Amino acid sequence: MEGVLEEIDTTKADPFKLLVQSIVDYAIYMLDPNGFVTSWNSGAERIKGFQTEEIVGQHFSKFYTEEDREAGMPQKVLDTARNEGKFEGEGWRVRKDGSRFWASVVVDRINGEDGELVGFAKITRDMTDKREAQQALLDAERRFRILVQGVTDYAIFMLDPEGKVANWNAGAERIKGYHPDEIVGEHFSRFYTPEDFKAGVPKKALETARKTGRFESEGWRVRKDGTRFWASVVLDAIRGEDGKLIGFAKITRDMTEKREAQLRLEESREQLFRSQKMEALGQLTGGLAHDFNNLLTAILGACELGLRNINDPEKVKRMLEGVRGSAQRGAGLTKQLLAFARAQPLEIKQVDLKQFLSDVTTLVRPSLRSDIEVVTEISDQLWPIDADAGALELALLNLAFNARDAMPHGGSLKISAHNEVLEGQPEGLRGEHVVLTVSDTGSGMPPEVMDRVFEPFFTTKSFGEGTGLGLSQVFGFARQLHGAIVVESEVGEGSSFRLYLPASHGSDTKKPTGGERSLGRVLVVEDDNFVAELAADMLSELGFESTVAHSAKEALERLAGGDKPRLVFSDVVMPGGITGIELARKVRQRFPELPILLTTGYSEQVSASHGFPVLQKPYQLDALADALSSLLKQEIAAD
């Protein structure tokens, strides 16, 4: 044992001994087989308060509290390390001056060449501050302990100032797979992935440690056999008495299992969320069926009365208006569902918020009770945003109606808007944003309600009074625009919803007005006869002629026969095994100059980018005109 970790002469010592002696954050010393101290490093002097000449030859039980000594703890520590090869633990220890500190301790059995016990390597870290902070995160665990040659859970080795490996411990051999003879003298950059090496990560690590004294990171590293592992790394600069850089101490921990466990946990949470979402959908199916059945009853009844009174134009007109109103309400409910699912294809355009909010406020006022005052506070220099104007209007209406319901006895509804440059809050948002705020002086929400307010179908209203989709639509809409929504509320103090939307940095393409009526022929591809007829009639209103194909196959045959239209207007979901998207691809391949407009109520295929514009069903004449105008870049006007 003598001389294993003796006092180090920095002019003659090998790099490993110098590494141990240079560490001041850890007490690293040797015990003989009976527990008597045989060596003592500078870290031990600093932490425990004993000078080398005071403690060498003393029994290590001197560092334990009286109660631990009475309980036989020192002997248990040695017995565990002797029998199992290692002891790890935390507990109170005593300094020379009698004060206590909370220590993290590792005791490793050290065997001689013949395999017999020659003593113990003991590493102690003062963890008092960490314990008071209720334990630090696991990524700081590498700071709590340092590994010496007998420790195999950490790779600990030294680099020269250029980054070449100077020594290698057993932990490094186990984790990285290299024998000391294979790696000493090689550059440490060989442990990095090719992409990190190309990006200059090894060089950056050395430069950071050289300038600041330490470099810490996590990332993928490569073993000798080419496999990768997730590593937690600390790189400390080591300097001699003259302050000159001698090299670097490098400690690496294999964190692969922990990272994989975290990923599995995140996946389980996502699966749980999906399960809860499906359960909520099932619970609310009855309520949704009730709402849609009411709408269908109104539509069917109005159609029947209209047919019975076909010679009464006024009555037919009222019935048709009723049908349109019911259909619009059904479309609104569907739009809320799709917005919640984040599968609603938005029609993104630049929106001038000042005029838009003025129009929305005008729309909101008559929808509220007379005992609710509407107050607006809108900045004169609002940035424009890129959004679906209809979805934004629906979001603000949902917030306004939510505020109305929270003020059964009247109050004040405030709609405000201002510009704000964000620096990571909320939800990591950065850059220029417009903040739209809808506040009320209503009943407010308790924390348990506020935590669930954006959940799908969650509502505090009675059955039949609300679907629970309004605020989830707002949430889904904000996320689709890469924004966020935040709520603040206290019981009896009202609520405030803040909608953060990114400012626009593009230019708007205005819809032309006016124009001629002979605009060419459109190939309508739609399997539903009545919907195809309606589409053709709408196109006629816009000045187009129409040819109808009831399948993608029929459409391709028409095109192959030389029947080339000005544009193709096709549904996405089609019979015959060829979808509208597949049709569009085939047409684009054969006729790259032919414009194509797709339409759908909902399709997972459209949620991905396929390079084709999509008009959402149900659509009205002005929406169709906007889509065609954008596609053809010419003037199209709806009557």
Short mmCIF file of N, CA and C in Angstrom, two decimals, residues 256-411:
data_model
loop_
_atom_site.label_atom_id
_atom_site.label_comp_id
_atom_site.label_asym_id
_atom_site.label_seq_id
_atom_site.Cartn_x
_atom_site.Cartn_y
_atom_site.Cartn_z
N THR A 256 -27.15 6.04 -21.41
CA THR A 256 -28.05 5.52 -22.44
C THR A 256 -29.32 4.96 -21.84
N GLU A 257 -29.21 4.13 -20.81
CA GLU A 257 -30.39 3.50 -20.22
C GLU A 257 -31.33 4.54 -19.65
N LYS A 258 -30.76 5.55 -19.00
CA LYS A 258 -31.60 6.60 -18.43
C LYS A 258 -32.33 7.37 -19.53
N ARG A 259 -31.60 7.69 -20.62
CA ARG A 259 -32.23 8.42 -21.71
C ARG A 259 -33.33 7.59 -22.36
N GLU A 260 -33.07 6.30 -22.56
CA GLU A 260 -34.09 5.44 -23.16
C GLU A 260 -35.31 5.34 -22.24
N ALA A 261 -35.07 5.30 -20.93
CA ALA A 261 -36.19 5.26 -19.99
C ALA A 261 -37.01 6.53 -20.07
N GLN A 262 -36.33 7.67 -20.23
CA GLN A 262 -37.05 8.94 -20.36
C GLN A 262 -37.88 8.97 -21.63
N LEU A 263 -37.30 8.46 -22.74
CA LEU A 263 -38.04 8.42 -23.99
C LEU A 263 -39.25 7.51 -23.89
N ARG A 264 -39.08 6.37 -23.20
CA ARG A 264 -40.23 5.46 -23.02
C ARG A 264 -41.30 6.12 -22.17
N LEU A 265 -40.87 6.87 -21.16
CA LEU A 265 -41.83 7.56 -20.31
C LEU A 265 -42.61 8.59 -21.11
N GLU A 266 -41.92 9.36 -21.96
CA GLU A 266 -42.61 10.35 -22.79
C GLU A 266 -43.59 9.68 -23.75
N GLU A 267 -43.16 8.54 -24.32
CA GLU A 267 -44.05 7.81 -25.23
C GLU A 267 -45.29 7.31 -24.48
N SER A 268 -45.09 6.82 -23.24
CA SER A 268 -46.22 6.35 -22.44
C SER A 268 -47.18 7.49 -22.13
N ARG A 269 -46.64 8.67 -21.84
CA ARG A 269 -47.49 9.82 -21.56
C ARG A 269 -48.32 10.20 -22.79
N GLU A 270 -47.67 10.14 -23.97
CA GLU A 270 -48.38 10.47 -25.20
C GLU A 270 -49.49 9.44 -25.46
N GLN A 271 -49.20 8.16 -25.21
CA GLN A 271 -50.21 7.12 -25.39
C GLN A 271 -51.37 7.32 -24.42
N LEU A 272 -51.03 7.72 -23.17
CA LEU A 272 -52.07 7.98 -22.19
C LEU A 272 -52.96 9.14 -22.64
N PHE A 273 -52.32 10.20 -23.18
CA PHE A 273 -53.09 11.35 -23.65
C PHE A 273 -54.04 10.93 -24.76
N ARG A 274 -53.53 10.13 -25.72
CA ARG A 274 -54.39 9.69 -26.81
C ARG A 274 -55.54 8.83 -26.28
N SER A 275 -55.24 7.99 -25.28
CA SER A 275 -56.29 7.15 -24.71
C SER A 275 -57.36 8.00 -24.04
N GLN A 276 -56.91 9.02 -23.28
CA GLN A 276 -57.87 9.90 -22.62
C GLN A 276 -58.69 10.68 -23.63
N LYS A 277 -58.02 11.08 -24.73
CA LYS A 277 -58.71 11.82 -25.77
C LYS A 277 -59.81 10.96 -26.41
N MET A 278 -59.50 9.69 -26.69
CA MET A 278 -60.49 8.80 -27.29
C MET A 278 -61.63 8.53 -26.31
N GLU A 279 -61.29 8.42 -25.01
CA GLU A 279 -62.33 8.21 -24.01
C GLU A 279 -63.27 9.41 -23.97
N ALA A 280 -62.67 10.62 -24.04
CA ALA A 280 -63.50 11.84 -24.03
C ALA A 280 -64.38 11.90 -25.27
N LEU A 281 -63.82 11.51 -26.42
CA LEU A 281 -64.62 11.49 -27.64
C LEU A 281 -65.81 10.55 -27.50
N GLY A 282 -65.56 9.38 -26.91
CA GLY A 282 -66.66 8.43 -26.72
C GLY A 282 -67.74 8.96 -25.80
N GLN A 283 -67.32 9.61 -24.72
CA GLN A 283 -68.29 10.14 -23.76
C GLN A 283 -69.16 11.23 -24.36
N LEU A 284 -68.59 11.99 -25.31
CA LEU A 284 -69.33 13.11 -25.88
C LEU A 284 -70.05 12.78 -27.18
N THR A 285 -69.96 11.52 -27.62
CA THR A 285 -70.60 11.15 -28.88
C THR A 285 -72.09 11.43 -28.85
N GLY A 286 -72.72 11.11 -27.71
CA GLY A 286 -74.16 11.34 -27.60
C GLY A 286 -74.52 12.81 -27.76
N GLY A 287 -73.72 13.69 -27.12
CA GLY A 287 -74.01 15.12 -27.22
C GLY A 287 -73.84 15.64 -28.63
N LEU A 288 -72.79 15.17 -29.32
CA LEU A 288 -72.58 15.61 -30.69
C LEU A 288 -73.68 15.09 -31.61
N ALA A 289 -74.06 13.83 -31.41
CA ALA A 289 -75.15 13.28 -32.23
C ALA A 289 -76.43 14.08 -32.02
N HIS A 290 -76.64 14.51 -30.78
CA HIS A 290 -77.83 15.32 -30.48
C HIS A 290 -77.80 16.62 -31.28
N ASP A 291 -76.62 17.31 -31.29
CA ASP A 291 -76.51 18.58 -32.01
C ASP A 291 -76.71 18.39 -33.52
N PHE A 292 -76.06 17.37 -34.07
CA PHE A 292 -76.19 17.15 -35.51
C PHE A 292 -77.59 16.70 -35.90
N ASN A 293 -78.24 15.89 -35.05
CA ASN A 293 -79.61 15.47 -35.36
C ASN A 293 -80.55 16.66 -35.38
N ASN A 294 -80.34 17.63 -34.49
CA ASN A 294 -81.16 18.84 -34.52
C ASN A 294 -80.99 19.57 -35.85
N LEU A 295 -79.72 19.68 -36.28
CA LEU A 295 -79.45 20.37 -37.55
C LEU A 295 -80.07 19.62 -38.73
N LEU A 296 -79.92 18.30 -38.74
CA LEU A 296 -80.49 17.51 -39.84
C LEU A 296 -82.01 17.57 -39.85
N THR A 297 -82.60 17.59 -38.64
CA THR A 297 -84.06 17.71 -38.57
C THR A 297 -84.52 19.02 -39.20
N ALA A 298 -83.81 20.10 -38.89
CA ALA A 298 -84.18 21.40 -39.46
C ALA A 298 -84.01 21.39 -40.98
N ILE A 299 -82.91 20.80 -41.45
CA ILE A 299 -82.66 20.77 -42.91
C ILE A 299 -83.70 19.93 -43.63
N LEU A 300 -83.94 18.71 -43.11
CA LEU A 300 -84.91 17.83 -43.77
C LEU A 300 -86.32 18.42 -43.73
N GLY A 301 -86.68 18.99 -42.59
CA GLY A 301 -88.02 19.58 -42.47
C GLY A 301 -88.21 20.75 -43.41
N ALA A 302 -87.18 21.61 -43.49
CA ALA A 302 -87.28 22.77 -44.39
C ALA A 302 -87.35 22.34 -45.85
N CYS A 303 -86.58 21.31 -46.20
CA CYS A 303 -86.63 20.82 -47.58
C CYS A 303 -88.01 20.25 -47.92
N GLU A 304 -88.57 19.49 -46.98
CA GLU A 304 -89.89 18.89 -47.23
C GLU A 304 -90.94 19.98 -47.38
N LEU A 305 -90.94 20.97 -46.50
CA LEU A 305 -91.92 22.06 -46.61
C LEU A 305 -91.71 22.87 -47.87
N GLY A 306 -90.42 23.06 -48.27
CA GLY A 306 -90.16 23.79 -49.48
C GLY A 306 -90.70 23.07 -50.71
N LEU A 307 -90.56 21.76 -50.76
CA LEU A 307 -91.07 20.97 -51.88
C LEU A 307 -92.61 20.99 -51.92
N ARG A 308 -93.23 20.97 -50.73
CA ARG A 308 -94.70 20.98 -50.67
C ARG A 308 -95.27 22.35 -51.08
N ASN A 309 -94.46 23.39 -50.95
CA ASN A 309 -94.93 24.75 -51.24
C ASN A 309 -94.09 25.37 -52.35
N ILE A 310 -93.83 24.58 -53.38
CA ILE A 310 -92.93 25.02 -54.44
C ILE A 310 -93.45 26.25 -55.18
N ASN A 311 -94.79 26.44 -55.11
CA ASN A 311 -95.39 27.59 -55.81
C ASN A 311 -95.47 28.84 -54.94
N ASP A 312 -94.96 28.74 -53.71
CA ASP A 312 -94.97 29.88 -52.80
C ASP A 312 -93.53 30.37 -52.65
N PRO A 313 -93.09 31.31 -53.50
CA PRO A 313 -91.68 31.73 -53.51
C PRO A 313 -91.19 32.23 -52.14
N GLU A 314 -92.03 32.97 -51.44
CA GLU A 314 -91.60 33.52 -50.15
C GLU A 314 -91.32 32.41 -49.15
N LYS A 315 -92.22 31.42 -49.12
CA LYS A 315 -92.04 30.31 -48.18
C LYS A 315 -90.82 29.47 -48.56
N VAL A 316 -90.64 29.22 -49.87
CA VAL A 316 -89.47 28.48 -50.31
C VAL A 316 -88.19 29.22 -49.94
N LYS A 317 -88.21 30.54 -50.08
CA LYS A 317 -87.04 31.33 -49.73
C LYS A 317 -86.71 31.20 -48.26
N ARG A 318 -87.78 31.25 -47.40
CA ARG A 318 -87.55 31.12 -45.95
C ARG A 318 -86.98 29.74 -45.64
N MET A 319 -87.51 28.71 -46.30
CA MET A 319 -87.02 27.36 -46.04
C MET A 319 -85.55 27.22 -46.46
N LEU A 320 -85.20 27.78 -47.62
CA LEU A 320 -83.82 27.71 -48.09
C LEU A 320 -82.88 28.45 -47.16
N GLU A 321 -83.33 29.59 -46.65
CA GLU A 321 -82.51 30.33 -45.70
C GLU A 321 -82.31 29.52 -44.41
N GLY A 322 -83.38 28.79 -44.02
CA GLY A 322 -83.25 27.93 -42.85
C GLY A 322 -82.26 26.80 -43.08
N VAL A 323 -82.31 26.21 -44.29
CA VAL A 323 -81.36 25.15 -44.63
C VAL A 323 -79.93 25.68 -44.59
N ARG A 324 -79.72 26.86 -45.18
CA ARG A 324 -78.38 27.43 -45.20
C ARG A 324 -77.89 27.72 -43.77
N GLY A 325 -78.76 28.27 -42.93
CA GLY A 325 -78.36 28.56 -41.56
C GLY A 325 -77.98 27.30 -40.80
N SER A 326 -78.79 26.24 -40.95
CA SER A 326 -78.48 24.99 -40.25
C SER A 326 -77.17 24.40 -40.76
N ALA A 327 -76.97 24.45 -42.07
CA ALA A 327 -75.73 23.92 -42.64
C ALA A 327 -74.53 24.70 -42.14
N GLN A 328 -74.67 26.01 -42.02
CA GLN A 328 -73.56 26.82 -41.52
C GLN A 328 -73.24 26.49 -40.07
N ARG A 329 -74.30 26.24 -39.26
CA ARG A 329 -74.05 25.85 -37.87
C ARG A 329 -73.35 24.49 -37.82
N GLY A 330 -73.76 23.57 -38.68
CA GLY A 330 -73.09 22.28 -38.73
C GLY A 330 -71.64 22.42 -39.17
N ALA A 331 -71.39 23.29 -40.13
CA ALA A 331 -70.01 23.52 -40.59
C ALA A 331 -69.17 24.10 -39.46
N GLY A 332 -69.79 25.00 -38.67
CA GLY A 332 -69.06 25.59 -37.55
C GLY A 332 -68.67 24.54 -36.52
N LEU A 333 -69.57 23.61 -36.21
CA LEU A 333 -69.28 22.55 -35.25
C LEU A 333 -68.17 21.64 -35.78
N THR A 334 -68.25 21.30 -37.06
CA THR A 334 -67.21 20.47 -37.66
C THR A 334 -65.87 21.19 -37.63
N LYS A 335 -65.89 22.49 -37.89
CA LYS A 335 -64.65 23.27 -37.88
C LYS A 335 -64.01 23.27 -36.50
N GLN A 336 -64.86 23.34 -35.46
CA GLN A 336 -64.33 23.26 -34.10
C GLN A 336 -63.67 21.92 -33.85
N LEU A 337 -64.30 20.84 -34.29
CA LEU A 337 -63.73 19.51 -34.11
C LEU A 337 -62.39 19.38 -34.81
N LEU A 338 -62.31 19.86 -36.05
CA LEU A 338 -61.08 19.76 -36.81
C LEU A 338 -59.99 20.64 -36.22
N ALA A 339 -60.35 21.81 -35.72
CA ALA A 339 -59.36 22.69 -35.11
C ALA A 339 -58.78 22.04 -33.86
N PHE A 340 -59.65 21.37 -33.08
CA PHE A 340 -59.15 20.68 -31.89
C PHE A 340 -58.17 19.58 -32.29
N ALA A 341 -58.52 18.84 -33.34
CA ALA A 341 -57.67 17.75 -33.80
C ALA A 341 -56.42 18.25 -34.50
N ARG A 342 -56.34 19.58 -34.75
CA ARG A 342 -55.22 20.19 -35.47
C ARG A 342 -55.09 19.58 -36.88
N ALA A 343 -56.23 19.17 -37.43
CA ALA A 343 -56.22 18.61 -38.78
C ALA A 343 -56.97 19.49 -39.75
N GLN A 344 -57.38 20.65 -39.30
CA GLN A 344 -58.15 21.55 -40.16
C GLN A 344 -57.21 22.28 -41.12
N PRO A 345 -57.37 22.09 -42.42
CA PRO A 345 -56.52 22.84 -43.36
C PRO A 345 -56.91 24.31 -43.37
N LEU A 346 -56.03 25.16 -42.88
CA LEU A 346 -56.33 26.58 -42.79
C LEU A 346 -56.05 27.29 -44.12
N GLU A 347 -56.82 28.33 -44.39
CA GLU A 347 -56.59 29.17 -45.55
C GLU A 347 -55.82 30.40 -45.08
N ILE A 348 -54.50 30.28 -45.11
CA ILE A 348 -53.64 31.30 -44.52
C ILE A 348 -53.50 32.50 -45.46
N LYS A 349 -53.83 33.67 -44.92
CA LYS A 349 -53.65 34.93 -45.64
C LYS A 349 -53.18 35.98 -44.64
N GLN A 350 -52.62 37.06 -45.17
CA GLN A 350 -52.22 38.14 -44.30
C GLN A 350 -53.45 38.90 -43.83
N VAL A 351 -53.55 39.12 -42.53
CA VAL A 351 -54.72 39.77 -41.94
C VAL A 351 -54.31 41.11 -41.33
N ASP A 352 -55.00 42.17 -41.74
CA ASP A 352 -54.83 43.50 -41.14
C ASP A 352 -55.68 43.53 -39.88
N LEU A 353 -55.05 43.39 -38.73
CA LEU A 353 -55.78 43.17 -37.49
C LEU A 353 -56.62 44.37 -37.05
N LYS A 354 -56.18 45.57 -37.34
CA LYS A 354 -56.93 46.73 -36.85
C LYS A 354 -58.34 46.75 -37.42
N GLN A 355 -58.46 46.60 -38.73
CA GLN A 355 -59.78 46.57 -39.35
C GLN A 355 -60.51 45.28 -38.99
N PHE A 356 -59.77 44.19 -38.93
CA PHE A 356 -60.38 42.90 -38.61
C PHE A 356 -61.02 42.92 -37.23
N LEU A 357 -60.29 43.44 -36.24
CA LEU A 357 -60.81 43.47 -34.87
C LEU A 357 -62.00 44.42 -34.76
N SER A 358 -61.97 45.49 -35.53
CA SER A 358 -63.12 46.40 -35.55
C SER A 358 -64.36 45.66 -36.05
N ASP A 359 -64.19 44.86 -37.11
CA ASP A 359 -65.32 44.09 -37.65
C ASP A 359 -65.79 43.03 -36.66
N VAL A 360 -64.84 42.36 -36.00
CA VAL A 360 -65.21 41.32 -35.03
C VAL A 360 -65.96 41.93 -33.85
N THR A 361 -65.49 43.09 -33.39
CA THR A 361 -66.17 43.75 -32.28
C THR A 361 -67.61 44.11 -32.65
N THR A 362 -67.76 44.58 -33.87
CA THR A 362 -69.12 44.88 -34.35
C THR A 362 -69.98 43.62 -34.37
N LEU A 363 -69.37 42.49 -34.70
CA LEU A 363 -70.09 41.21 -34.73
C LEU A 363 -70.41 40.73 -33.32
N VAL A 364 -69.50 41.00 -32.38
CA VAL A 364 -69.66 40.48 -31.01
C VAL A 364 -70.76 41.23 -30.25
N ARG A 365 -70.82 42.55 -30.40
CA ARG A 365 -71.72 43.36 -29.57
C ARG A 365 -73.15 42.86 -29.56
N PRO A 366 -73.80 42.65 -30.74
CA PRO A 366 -75.20 42.21 -30.69
C PRO A 366 -75.37 40.77 -30.21
N SER A 367 -74.25 40.01 -30.11
CA SER A 367 -74.35 38.62 -29.66
C SER A 367 -74.31 38.51 -28.15
N LEU A 368 -74.04 39.62 -27.46
CA LEU A 368 -73.97 39.61 -26.00
C LEU A 368 -75.24 40.22 -25.42
N ARG A 369 -75.43 40.02 -24.14
CA ARG A 369 -76.60 40.60 -23.47
C ARG A 369 -76.38 42.10 -23.27
N SER A 370 -77.48 42.79 -23.05
CA SER A 370 -77.40 44.25 -22.90
C SER A 370 -76.71 44.67 -21.62
N ASP A 371 -76.59 43.75 -20.64
CA ASP A 371 -75.94 44.11 -19.37
C ASP A 371 -74.42 43.87 -19.41
N ILE A 372 -73.89 43.58 -20.60
CA ILE A 372 -72.44 43.38 -20.75
C ILE A 372 -71.87 44.52 -21.60
N GLU A 373 -70.92 45.25 -21.04
CA GLU A 373 -70.26 46.34 -21.74
C GLU A 373 -69.05 45.81 -22.50
N VAL A 374 -68.92 46.21 -23.75
CA VAL A 374 -67.77 45.79 -24.57
C VAL A 374 -66.79 46.96 -24.68
N VAL A 375 -65.55 46.73 -24.27
CA VAL A 375 -64.50 47.75 -24.30
C VAL A 375 -63.37 47.24 -25.19
N THR A 376 -62.88 48.11 -26.06
CA THR A 376 -61.75 47.73 -26.92
C THR A 376 -60.55 48.63 -26.65
N GLU A 377 -59.37 48.05 -26.78
CA GLU A 377 -58.12 48.79 -26.59
C GLU A 377 -57.12 48.23 -27.60
N ILE A 378 -57.05 48.86 -28.77
CA ILE A 378 -56.28 48.31 -29.89
C ILE A 378 -55.19 49.31 -30.28
N SER A 379 -53.95 48.83 -30.36
CA SER A 379 -52.82 49.67 -30.73
C SER A 379 -52.98 50.18 -32.16
N ASP A 380 -52.49 51.40 -32.39
CA ASP A 380 -52.60 52.00 -33.73
C ASP A 380 -51.63 51.37 -34.72
N GLN A 381 -50.57 50.74 -34.24
CA GLN A 381 -49.53 50.23 -35.12
C GLN A 381 -49.41 48.70 -35.03
N LEU A 382 -50.54 48.01 -35.06
CA LEU A 382 -50.51 46.56 -34.95
C LEU A 382 -49.83 45.94 -36.17
N TRP A 383 -48.96 44.95 -35.91
CA TRP A 383 -48.37 44.20 -37.00
C TRP A 383 -49.43 43.31 -37.64
N PRO A 384 -49.37 43.09 -38.95
CA PRO A 384 -50.27 42.10 -39.55
C PRO A 384 -49.84 40.69 -39.16
N ILE A 385 -50.73 39.73 -39.30
CA ILE A 385 -50.41 38.33 -39.02
C ILE A 385 -50.84 37.48 -40.21
N ASP A 386 -50.27 36.30 -40.32
CA ASP A 386 -50.69 35.32 -41.33
C ASP A 386 -51.63 34.34 -40.65
N ALA A 387 -52.91 34.34 -41.05
CA ALA A 387 -53.89 33.49 -40.37
C ALA A 387 -55.07 33.22 -41.29
N ASP A 388 -55.88 32.27 -40.90
CA ASP A 388 -57.17 32.02 -41.52
C ASP A 388 -58.17 32.97 -40.85
N ALA A 389 -58.65 33.96 -41.58
CA ALA A 389 -59.51 34.97 -40.98
C ALA A 389 -60.76 34.36 -40.36
N GLY A 390 -61.34 33.36 -41.02
CA GLY A 390 -62.55 32.74 -40.48
C GLY A 390 -62.27 32.01 -39.19
N ALA A 391 -61.14 31.26 -39.13
CA ALA A 391 -60.80 30.54 -37.91
C ALA A 391 -60.46 31.50 -36.78
N LEU A 392 -59.78 32.62 -37.11
CA LEU A 392 -59.46 33.62 -36.09
C LEU A 392 -60.73 34.26 -35.56
N GLU A 393 -61.65 34.57 -36.46
CA GLU A 393 -62.94 35.13 -36.02
C GLU A 393 -63.66 34.17 -35.10
N LEU A 394 -63.67 32.88 -35.47
CA LEU A 394 -64.32 31.87 -34.64
C LEU A 394 -63.66 31.77 -33.26
N ALA A 395 -62.32 31.85 -33.24
CA ALA A 395 -61.60 31.78 -31.96
C ALA A 395 -61.98 32.94 -31.05
N LEU A 396 -62.03 34.16 -31.61
CA LEU A 396 -62.38 35.32 -30.79
C LEU A 396 -63.84 35.26 -30.34
N LEU A 397 -64.72 34.77 -31.21
CA LEU A 397 -66.12 34.62 -30.82
C LEU A 397 -66.25 33.59 -29.70
N ASN A 398 -65.52 32.49 -29.78
CA ASN A 398 -65.57 31.49 -28.71
C ASN A 398 -65.11 32.09 -27.38
N LEU A 399 -64.04 32.90 -27.43
CA LEU A 399 -63.56 33.54 -26.20
C LEU A 399 -64.60 34.53 -25.68
N ALA A 400 -65.24 35.27 -26.59
CA ALA A 400 -66.25 36.24 -26.16
C ALA A 400 -67.47 35.54 -25.56
N PHE A 401 -67.92 34.46 -26.18
CA PHE A 401 -69.07 33.73 -25.66
C PHE A 401 -68.74 33.05 -24.34
N ASN A 402 -67.51 32.60 -24.20
CA ASN A 402 -67.08 32.01 -22.93
C ASN A 402 -67.12 33.07 -21.83
N ALA A 403 -66.68 34.30 -22.18
CA ALA A 403 -66.73 35.40 -21.21
C ALA A 403 -68.17 35.76 -20.87
N ARG A 404 -69.03 35.78 -21.88
CA ARG A 404 -70.46 36.07 -21.65
C ARG A 404 -71.07 35.10 -20.65
N ASP A 405 -70.78 33.81 -20.82
CA ASP A 405 -71.35 32.80 -19.93
C ASP A 405 -70.80 32.90 -18.51
N ALA A 406 -69.60 33.52 -18.38
CA ALA A 406 -69.00 33.68 -17.05
C ALA A 406 -69.56 34.91 -16.34
N MET A 407 -70.39 35.72 -17.03
CA MET A 407 -70.97 36.94 -16.43
C MET A 407 -72.50 36.87 -16.50
N PRO A 408 -73.13 35.94 -15.78
CA PRO A 408 -74.59 35.81 -15.87
C PRO A 408 -75.35 37.04 -15.37
N HIS A 409 -74.68 37.84 -14.56
CA HIS A 409 -75.34 39.04 -14.02
C HIS A 409 -74.75 40.32 -14.62
N GLY A 410 -74.10 40.20 -15.76
CA GLY A 410 -73.55 41.38 -16.41
C GLY A 410 -72.11 41.64 -16.02
N GLY A 411 -71.50 42.57 -16.72
CA GLY A 411 -70.11 42.90 -16.43
C GLY A 411 -69.47 43.58 -17.62
#
